Coordinates of N, CA, C and O in Angstrom, one line a residue:
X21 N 7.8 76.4 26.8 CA 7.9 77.8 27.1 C 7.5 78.6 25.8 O 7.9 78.2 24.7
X22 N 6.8 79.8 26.1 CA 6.3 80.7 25.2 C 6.9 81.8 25.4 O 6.9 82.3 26.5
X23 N 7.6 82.4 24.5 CA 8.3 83.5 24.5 C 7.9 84.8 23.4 O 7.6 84.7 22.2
X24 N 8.0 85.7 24.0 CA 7.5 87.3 23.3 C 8.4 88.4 23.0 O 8.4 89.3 23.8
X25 N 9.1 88.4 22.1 CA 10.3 89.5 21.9 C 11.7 89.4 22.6 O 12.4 90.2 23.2
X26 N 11.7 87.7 22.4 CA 12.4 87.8 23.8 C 12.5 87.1 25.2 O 13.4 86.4 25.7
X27 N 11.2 87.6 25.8 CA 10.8 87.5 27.0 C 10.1 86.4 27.2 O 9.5 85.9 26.3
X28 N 10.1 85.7 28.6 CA 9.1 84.7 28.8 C 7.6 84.9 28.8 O 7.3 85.3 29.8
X29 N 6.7 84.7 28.0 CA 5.4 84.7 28.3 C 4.6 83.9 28.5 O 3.6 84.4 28.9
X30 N 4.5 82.7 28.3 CA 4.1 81.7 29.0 C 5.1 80.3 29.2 O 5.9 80.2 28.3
X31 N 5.0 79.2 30.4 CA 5.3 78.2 30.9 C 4.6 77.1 30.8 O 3.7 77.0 31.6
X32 N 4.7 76.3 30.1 CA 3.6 75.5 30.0 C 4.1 73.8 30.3 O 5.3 73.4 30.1
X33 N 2.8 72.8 31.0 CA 3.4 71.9 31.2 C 2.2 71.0 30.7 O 1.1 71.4 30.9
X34 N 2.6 69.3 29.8 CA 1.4 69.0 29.7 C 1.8 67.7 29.8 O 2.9 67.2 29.4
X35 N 0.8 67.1 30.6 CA 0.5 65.7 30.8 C -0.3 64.9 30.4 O -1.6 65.1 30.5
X36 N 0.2 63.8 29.9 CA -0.8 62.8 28.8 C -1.5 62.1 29.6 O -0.7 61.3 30.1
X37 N -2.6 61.8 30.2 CA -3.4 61.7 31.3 C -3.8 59.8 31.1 O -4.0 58.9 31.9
X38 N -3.6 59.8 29.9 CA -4.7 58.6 29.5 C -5.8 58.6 28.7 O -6.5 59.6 28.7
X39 N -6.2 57.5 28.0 CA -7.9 57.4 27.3 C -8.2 58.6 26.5 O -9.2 59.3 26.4
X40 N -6.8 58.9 25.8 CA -6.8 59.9 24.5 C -6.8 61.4 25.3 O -7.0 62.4 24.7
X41 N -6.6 61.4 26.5 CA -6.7 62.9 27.2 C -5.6 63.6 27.4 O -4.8 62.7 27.7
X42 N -5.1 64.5 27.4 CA -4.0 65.5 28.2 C -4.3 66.9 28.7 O -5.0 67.8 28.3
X43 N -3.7 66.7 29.8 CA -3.9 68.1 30.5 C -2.7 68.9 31.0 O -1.8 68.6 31.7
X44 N -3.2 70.3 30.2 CA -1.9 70.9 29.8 C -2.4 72.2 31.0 O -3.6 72.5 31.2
X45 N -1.2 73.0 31.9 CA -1.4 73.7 32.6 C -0.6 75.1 32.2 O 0.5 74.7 31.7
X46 N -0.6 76.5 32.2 CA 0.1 77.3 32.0 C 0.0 78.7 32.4 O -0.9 79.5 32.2
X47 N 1.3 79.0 33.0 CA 1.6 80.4 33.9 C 1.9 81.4 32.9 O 2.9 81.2 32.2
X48 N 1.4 82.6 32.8 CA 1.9 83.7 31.8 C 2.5 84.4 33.0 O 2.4 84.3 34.2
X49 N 3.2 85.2 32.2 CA 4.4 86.4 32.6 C 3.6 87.5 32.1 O 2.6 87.5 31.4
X50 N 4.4 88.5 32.5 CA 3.9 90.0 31.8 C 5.6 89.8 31.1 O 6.6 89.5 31.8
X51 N 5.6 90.1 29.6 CA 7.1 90.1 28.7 C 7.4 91.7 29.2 O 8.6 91.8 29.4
X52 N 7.0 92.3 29.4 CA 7.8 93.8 28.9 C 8.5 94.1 30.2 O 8.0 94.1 31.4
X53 N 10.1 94.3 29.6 CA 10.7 95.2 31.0 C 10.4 95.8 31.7 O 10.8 95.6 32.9
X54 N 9.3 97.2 31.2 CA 9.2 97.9 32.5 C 8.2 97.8 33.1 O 7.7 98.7 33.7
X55 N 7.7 96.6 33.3 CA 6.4 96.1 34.5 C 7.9 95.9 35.6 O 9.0 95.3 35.5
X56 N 7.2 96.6 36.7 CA 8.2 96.1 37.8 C 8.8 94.7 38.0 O 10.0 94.6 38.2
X57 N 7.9 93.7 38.0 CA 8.3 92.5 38.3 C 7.7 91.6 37.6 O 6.6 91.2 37.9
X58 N 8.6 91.1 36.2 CA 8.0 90.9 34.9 C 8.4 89.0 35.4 O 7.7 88.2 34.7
X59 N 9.4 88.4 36.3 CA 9.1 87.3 36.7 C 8.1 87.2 37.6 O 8.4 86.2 38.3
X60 N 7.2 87.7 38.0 CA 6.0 87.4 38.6 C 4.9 86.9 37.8 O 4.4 87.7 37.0
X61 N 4.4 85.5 38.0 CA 3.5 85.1 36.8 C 2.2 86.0 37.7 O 2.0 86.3 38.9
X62 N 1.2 86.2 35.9 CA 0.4 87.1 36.2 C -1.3 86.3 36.0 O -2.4 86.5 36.2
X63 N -0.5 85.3 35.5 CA -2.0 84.6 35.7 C -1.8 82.6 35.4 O -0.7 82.3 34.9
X64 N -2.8 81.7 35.7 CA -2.1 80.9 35.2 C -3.6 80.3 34.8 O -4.7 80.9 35.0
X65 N -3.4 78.8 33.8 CA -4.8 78.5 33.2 C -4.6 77.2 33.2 O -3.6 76.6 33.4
X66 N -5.7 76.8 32.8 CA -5.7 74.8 33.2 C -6.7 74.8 32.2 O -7.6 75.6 32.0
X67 N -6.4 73.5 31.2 CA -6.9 72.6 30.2 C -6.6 71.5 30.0 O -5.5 71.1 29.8
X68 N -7.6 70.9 30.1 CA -8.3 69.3 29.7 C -8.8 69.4 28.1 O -9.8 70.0 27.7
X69 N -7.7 68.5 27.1 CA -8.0 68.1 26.0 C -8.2 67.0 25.8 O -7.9 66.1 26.6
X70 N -8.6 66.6 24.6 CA -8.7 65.0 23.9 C -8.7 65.1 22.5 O -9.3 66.1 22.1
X71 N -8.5 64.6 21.8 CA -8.6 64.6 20.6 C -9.4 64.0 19.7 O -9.7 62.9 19.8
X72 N -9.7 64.6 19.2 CA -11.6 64.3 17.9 C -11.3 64.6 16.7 O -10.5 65.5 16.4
X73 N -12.2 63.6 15.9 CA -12.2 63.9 14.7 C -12.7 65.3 14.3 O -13.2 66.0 15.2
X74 N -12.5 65.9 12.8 CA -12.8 67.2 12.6 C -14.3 67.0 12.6 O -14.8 67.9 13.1
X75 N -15.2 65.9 12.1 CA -16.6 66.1 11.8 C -17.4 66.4 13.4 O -18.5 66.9 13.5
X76 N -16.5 65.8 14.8 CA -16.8 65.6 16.0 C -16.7 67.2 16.3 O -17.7 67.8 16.5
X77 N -15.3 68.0 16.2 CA -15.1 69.0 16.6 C -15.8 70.3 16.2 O -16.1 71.1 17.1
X78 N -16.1 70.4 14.8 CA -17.4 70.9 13.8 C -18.4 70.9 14.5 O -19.0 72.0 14.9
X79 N -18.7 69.4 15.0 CA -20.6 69.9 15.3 C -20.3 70.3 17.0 O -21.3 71.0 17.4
X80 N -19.5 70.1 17.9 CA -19.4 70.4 18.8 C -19.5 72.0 19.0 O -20.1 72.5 20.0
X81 N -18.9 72.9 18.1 CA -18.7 74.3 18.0 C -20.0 74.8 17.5 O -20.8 75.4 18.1
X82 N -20.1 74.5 16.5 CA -21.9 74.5 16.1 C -22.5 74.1 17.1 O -22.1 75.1 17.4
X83 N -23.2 73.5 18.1 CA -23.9 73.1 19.3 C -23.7 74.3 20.3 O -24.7 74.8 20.8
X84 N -22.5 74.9 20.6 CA -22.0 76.0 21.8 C -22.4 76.8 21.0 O -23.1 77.7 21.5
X85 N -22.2 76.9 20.2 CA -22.6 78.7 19.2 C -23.9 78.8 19.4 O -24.1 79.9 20.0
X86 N -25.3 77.9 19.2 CA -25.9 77.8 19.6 C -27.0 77.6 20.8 O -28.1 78.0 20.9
X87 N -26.0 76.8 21.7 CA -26.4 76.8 22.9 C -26.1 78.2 23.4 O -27.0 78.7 24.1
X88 N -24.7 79.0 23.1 CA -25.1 80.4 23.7 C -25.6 81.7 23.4 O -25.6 82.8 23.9
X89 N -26.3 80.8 22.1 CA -27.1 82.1 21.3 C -26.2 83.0 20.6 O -26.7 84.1 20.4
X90 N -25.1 82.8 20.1 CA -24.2 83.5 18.9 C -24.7 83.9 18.0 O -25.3 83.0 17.4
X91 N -24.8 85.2 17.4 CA -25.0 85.5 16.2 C -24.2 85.2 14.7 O -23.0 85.2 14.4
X92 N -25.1 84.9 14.0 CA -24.1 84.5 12.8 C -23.2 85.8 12.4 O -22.1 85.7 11.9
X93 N -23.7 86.6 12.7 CA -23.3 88.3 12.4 C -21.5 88.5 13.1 O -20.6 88.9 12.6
X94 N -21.6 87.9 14.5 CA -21.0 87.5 15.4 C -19.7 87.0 15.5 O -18.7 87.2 16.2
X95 N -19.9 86.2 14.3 CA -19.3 84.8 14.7 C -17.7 85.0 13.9 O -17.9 85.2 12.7
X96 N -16.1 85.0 14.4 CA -15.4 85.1 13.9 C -15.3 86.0 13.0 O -15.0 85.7 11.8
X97 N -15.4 87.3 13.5 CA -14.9 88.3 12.5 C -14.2 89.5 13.5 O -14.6 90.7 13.2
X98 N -13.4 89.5 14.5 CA -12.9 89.8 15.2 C -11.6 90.0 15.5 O -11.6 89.5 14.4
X99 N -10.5 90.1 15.8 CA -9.1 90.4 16.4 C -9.1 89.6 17.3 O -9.9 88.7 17.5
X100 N -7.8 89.7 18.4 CA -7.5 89.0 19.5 C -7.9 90.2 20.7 O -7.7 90.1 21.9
X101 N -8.5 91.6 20.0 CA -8.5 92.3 21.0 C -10.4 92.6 20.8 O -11.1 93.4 21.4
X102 N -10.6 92.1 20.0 CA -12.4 92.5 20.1 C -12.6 93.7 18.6 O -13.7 93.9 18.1
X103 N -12.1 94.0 18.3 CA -11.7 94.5 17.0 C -12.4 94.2 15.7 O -11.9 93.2 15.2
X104 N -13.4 94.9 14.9 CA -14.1 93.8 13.7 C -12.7 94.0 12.9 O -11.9 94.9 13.0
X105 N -12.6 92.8 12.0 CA -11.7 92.7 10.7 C -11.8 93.3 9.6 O -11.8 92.3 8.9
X106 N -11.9 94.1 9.0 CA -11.6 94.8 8.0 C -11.9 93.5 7.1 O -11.1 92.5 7.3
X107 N -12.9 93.3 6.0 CA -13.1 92.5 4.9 C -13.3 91.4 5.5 O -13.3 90.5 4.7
X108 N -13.6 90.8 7.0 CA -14.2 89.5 7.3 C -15.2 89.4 7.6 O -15.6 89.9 8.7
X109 N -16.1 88.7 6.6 CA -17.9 88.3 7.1 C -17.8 87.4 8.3 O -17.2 86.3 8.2
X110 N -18.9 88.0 9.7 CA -18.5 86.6 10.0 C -19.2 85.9 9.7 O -19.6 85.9 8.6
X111 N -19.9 84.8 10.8 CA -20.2 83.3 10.4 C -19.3 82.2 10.5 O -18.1 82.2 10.6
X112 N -20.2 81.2 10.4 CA -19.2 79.5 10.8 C -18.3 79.4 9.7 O -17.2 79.1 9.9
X113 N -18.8 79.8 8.2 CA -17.5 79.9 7.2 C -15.9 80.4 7.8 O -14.8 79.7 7.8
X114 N -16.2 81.7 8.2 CA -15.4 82.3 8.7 C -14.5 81.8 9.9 O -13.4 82.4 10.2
X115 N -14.9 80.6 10.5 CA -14.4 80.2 11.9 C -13.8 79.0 10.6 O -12.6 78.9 10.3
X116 N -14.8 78.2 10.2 CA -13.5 77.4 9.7 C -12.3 77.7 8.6 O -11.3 77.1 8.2
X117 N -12.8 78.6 8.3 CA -11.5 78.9 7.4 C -10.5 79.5 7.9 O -9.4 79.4 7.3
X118 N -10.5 80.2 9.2 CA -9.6 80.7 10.0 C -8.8 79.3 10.7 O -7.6 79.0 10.6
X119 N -9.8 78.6 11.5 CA -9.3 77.1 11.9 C -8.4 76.4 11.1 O -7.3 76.1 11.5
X120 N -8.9 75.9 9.7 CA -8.8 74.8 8.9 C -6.6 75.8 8.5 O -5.4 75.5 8.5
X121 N -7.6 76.8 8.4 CA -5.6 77.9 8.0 C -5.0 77.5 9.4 O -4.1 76.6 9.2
X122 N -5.3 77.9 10.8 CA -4.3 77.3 11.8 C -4.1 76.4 11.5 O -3.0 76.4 11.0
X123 N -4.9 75.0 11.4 CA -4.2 73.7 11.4 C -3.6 73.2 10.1 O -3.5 72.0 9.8
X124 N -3.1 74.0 9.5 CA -1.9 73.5 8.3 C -1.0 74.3 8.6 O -0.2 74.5 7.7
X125 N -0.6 75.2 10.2 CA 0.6 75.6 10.7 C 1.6 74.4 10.9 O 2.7 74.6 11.3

């Protein structure tokens, strides 16, 4: 469970599937009291992972950036709301140094 000031914001369940896979499923809430009816999930999401090496995961991201025509200009220099960053160039630098920082949480 994912919680927000408090409040429930996401439910999550994950199942180790096999052959290095898990699939993890998860219902968000709206957190804030004054949504009418803040236990009504408001959306829910499904993911299929597996786990790879970093050099596997690297070129894989590199490949999609590409395949969808990303700009390097583009690339990771944004917020969680679409927002540019203040002092972030983006570019693939930019993604992994943001990544490489998550993954020493």
């Amino acid at each position: 469970q994912v919680y927000y000031q408090g409040a429930l914001f996401q439910n999550q369940i994950t199942t180790f599937s096999g052959g290095g896979r898990r699939t993890r499923s998860a219902h968000g809430y709206y957190p804030f009291p004054s949504f009418p009816f803040p236990e009504v999930p408001q959306y829910c999401s499904f993911y299929r992972e597996r786990r790879v090496t970093k050099e596997v995961f690297y070129a894989a991201l590199n490949s999609t950036l590409a395949e969808y025509g990303v700009l390097e200009e583009d690339t990771c220099n944004r917020d969680s709301n679409g927002n540019l960053v203040s002092g972030v160039t983006g570019g693939f630098a930019a993604c992994e140094a943001h990544l490489e920082e998550s993954f020493a949480l």
